[in-house]
GROMACS .gro file of C-alpha atoms in nm:
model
  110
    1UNK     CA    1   1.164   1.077  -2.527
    2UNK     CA    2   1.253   1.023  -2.158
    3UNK     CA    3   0.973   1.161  -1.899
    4UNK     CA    4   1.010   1.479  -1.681
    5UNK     CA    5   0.973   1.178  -1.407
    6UNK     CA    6   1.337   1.069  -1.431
    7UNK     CA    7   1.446   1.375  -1.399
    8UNK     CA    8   1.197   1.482  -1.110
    9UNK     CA    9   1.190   1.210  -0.867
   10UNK     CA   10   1.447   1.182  -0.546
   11UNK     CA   11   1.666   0.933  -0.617
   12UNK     CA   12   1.568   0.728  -0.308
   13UNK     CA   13   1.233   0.704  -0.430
   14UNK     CA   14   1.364   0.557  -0.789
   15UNK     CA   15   1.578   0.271  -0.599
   16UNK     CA   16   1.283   0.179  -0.366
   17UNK     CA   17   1.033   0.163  -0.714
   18UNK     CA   18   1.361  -0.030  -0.837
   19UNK     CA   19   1.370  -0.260  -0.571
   20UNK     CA   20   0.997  -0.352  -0.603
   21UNK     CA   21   0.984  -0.420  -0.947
   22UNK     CA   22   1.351  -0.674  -0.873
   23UNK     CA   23   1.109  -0.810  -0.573
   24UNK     CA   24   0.817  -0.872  -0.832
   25UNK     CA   25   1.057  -1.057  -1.087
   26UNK     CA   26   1.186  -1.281  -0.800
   27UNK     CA   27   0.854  -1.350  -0.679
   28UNK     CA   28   0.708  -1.445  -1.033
   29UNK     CA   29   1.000  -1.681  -1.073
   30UNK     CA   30   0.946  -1.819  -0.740
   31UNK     CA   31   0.559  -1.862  -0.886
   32UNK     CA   32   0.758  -2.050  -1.200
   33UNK     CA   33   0.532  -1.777  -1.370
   34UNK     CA   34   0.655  -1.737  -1.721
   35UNK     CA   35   0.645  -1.331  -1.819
   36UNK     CA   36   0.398  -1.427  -2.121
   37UNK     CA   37   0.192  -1.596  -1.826
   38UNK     CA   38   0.207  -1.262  -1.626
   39UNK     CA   39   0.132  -1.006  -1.925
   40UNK     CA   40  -0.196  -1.221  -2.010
   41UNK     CA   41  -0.316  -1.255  -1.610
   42UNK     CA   42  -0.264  -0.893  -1.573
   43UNK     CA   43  -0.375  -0.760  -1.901
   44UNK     CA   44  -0.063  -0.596  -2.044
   45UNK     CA   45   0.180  -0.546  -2.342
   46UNK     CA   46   0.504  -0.763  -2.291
   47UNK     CA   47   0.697  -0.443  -2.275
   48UNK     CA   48   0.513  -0.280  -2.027
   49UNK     CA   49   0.545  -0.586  -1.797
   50UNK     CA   50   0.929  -0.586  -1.869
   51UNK     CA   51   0.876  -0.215  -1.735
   52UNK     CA   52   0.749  -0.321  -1.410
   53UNK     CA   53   1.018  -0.555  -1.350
   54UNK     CA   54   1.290  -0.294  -1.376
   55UNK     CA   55   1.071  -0.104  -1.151
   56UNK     CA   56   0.969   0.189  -1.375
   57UNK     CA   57   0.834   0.465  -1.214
   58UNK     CA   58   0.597   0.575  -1.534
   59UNK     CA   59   0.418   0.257  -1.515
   60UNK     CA   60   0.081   0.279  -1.377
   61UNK     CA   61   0.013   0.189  -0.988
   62UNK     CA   62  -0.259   0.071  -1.168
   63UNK     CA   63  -0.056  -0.159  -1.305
   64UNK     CA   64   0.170  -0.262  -1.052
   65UNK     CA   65  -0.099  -0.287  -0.818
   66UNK     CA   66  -0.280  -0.559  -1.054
   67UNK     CA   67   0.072  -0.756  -1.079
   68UNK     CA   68   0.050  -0.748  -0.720
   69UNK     CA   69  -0.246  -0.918  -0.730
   70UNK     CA   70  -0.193  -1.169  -0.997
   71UNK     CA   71   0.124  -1.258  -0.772
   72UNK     CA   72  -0.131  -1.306  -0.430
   73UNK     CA   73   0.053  -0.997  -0.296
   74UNK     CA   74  -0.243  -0.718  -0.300
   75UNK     CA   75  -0.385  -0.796   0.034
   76UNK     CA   76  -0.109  -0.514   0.207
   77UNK     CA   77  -0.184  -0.265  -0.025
   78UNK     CA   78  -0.451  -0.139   0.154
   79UNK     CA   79  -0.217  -0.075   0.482
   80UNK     CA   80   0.044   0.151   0.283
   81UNK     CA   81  -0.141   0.427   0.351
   82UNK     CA   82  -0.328   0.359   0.712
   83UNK     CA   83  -0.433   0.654   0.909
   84UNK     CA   84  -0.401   0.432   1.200
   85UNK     CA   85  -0.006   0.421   1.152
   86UNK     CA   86   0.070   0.767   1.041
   87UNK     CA   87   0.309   0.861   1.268
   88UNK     CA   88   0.318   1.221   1.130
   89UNK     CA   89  -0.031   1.289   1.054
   90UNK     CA   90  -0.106   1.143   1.425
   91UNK     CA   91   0.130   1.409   1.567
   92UNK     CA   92  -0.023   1.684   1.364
   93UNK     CA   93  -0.386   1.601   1.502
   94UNK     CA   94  -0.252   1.585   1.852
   95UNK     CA   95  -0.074   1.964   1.811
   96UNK     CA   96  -0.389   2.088   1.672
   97UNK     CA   97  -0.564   1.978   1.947
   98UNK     CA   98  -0.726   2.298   2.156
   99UNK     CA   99  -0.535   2.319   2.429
  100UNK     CA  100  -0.846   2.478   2.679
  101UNK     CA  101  -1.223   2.336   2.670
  102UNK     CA  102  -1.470   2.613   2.755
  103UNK     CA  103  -1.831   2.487   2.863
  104UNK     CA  104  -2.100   2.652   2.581
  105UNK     CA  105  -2.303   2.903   2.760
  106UNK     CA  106  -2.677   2.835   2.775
  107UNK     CA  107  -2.893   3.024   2.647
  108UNK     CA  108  -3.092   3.263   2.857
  109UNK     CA  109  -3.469   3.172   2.908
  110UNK     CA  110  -3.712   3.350   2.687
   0.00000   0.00000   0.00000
């Protein structure tokens, strides 16, 4: 039975997942990593590695991310995501910004 994923996810987003798993296949080969050499390093079924090379979206990040790392790849995963480079989320801070400052009033003397 095919997942509700297929049928859910923008088809840009398939092609990029696509075009990772493609870039993971070339990079093992470039490795001369055999795919019975991958499945054992990362810890997974044969199948589910052949998965990952056609860039399956119901595989794991889990999973992809440890393939990653087998293939000496990981070390960008943790800028995906930076705040520092969130264009939109930077904008969205700045608009929320108040746009007057008020001074606190002190408090009168007892």
């Amino acid at each position: 039975m095919r997942s509700q994923v297929y049928d859910t996810i923008p088809s840009k987003l398939r092609r990029d997942i696509e075009k990772i798993g493609h870039d993971i296949a070339i990079a093992r080969r470039k490795r001369r990593l055999t795919i019975t050499m991958m499945t054992e390093r990362v810890g997974i079924h044969k199948n589910t590695y052949f998965r990952v090379e056609k860039g399956d979206p119901t595989v794991s990040f889990g999973i992809y991310a440890m393939t990653l790392f087998v293939l000496g790849l990981a070390d960008r995963l943790g800028d995906l995501v930076d705040a520092r480079r969130d264009d939109q989320g930077l904008l969205l801070d700045e608009q929320r910004l108040a746009k007057r400052i008020r001074p606190k009033k002190d408090p009168e003397p007892l």
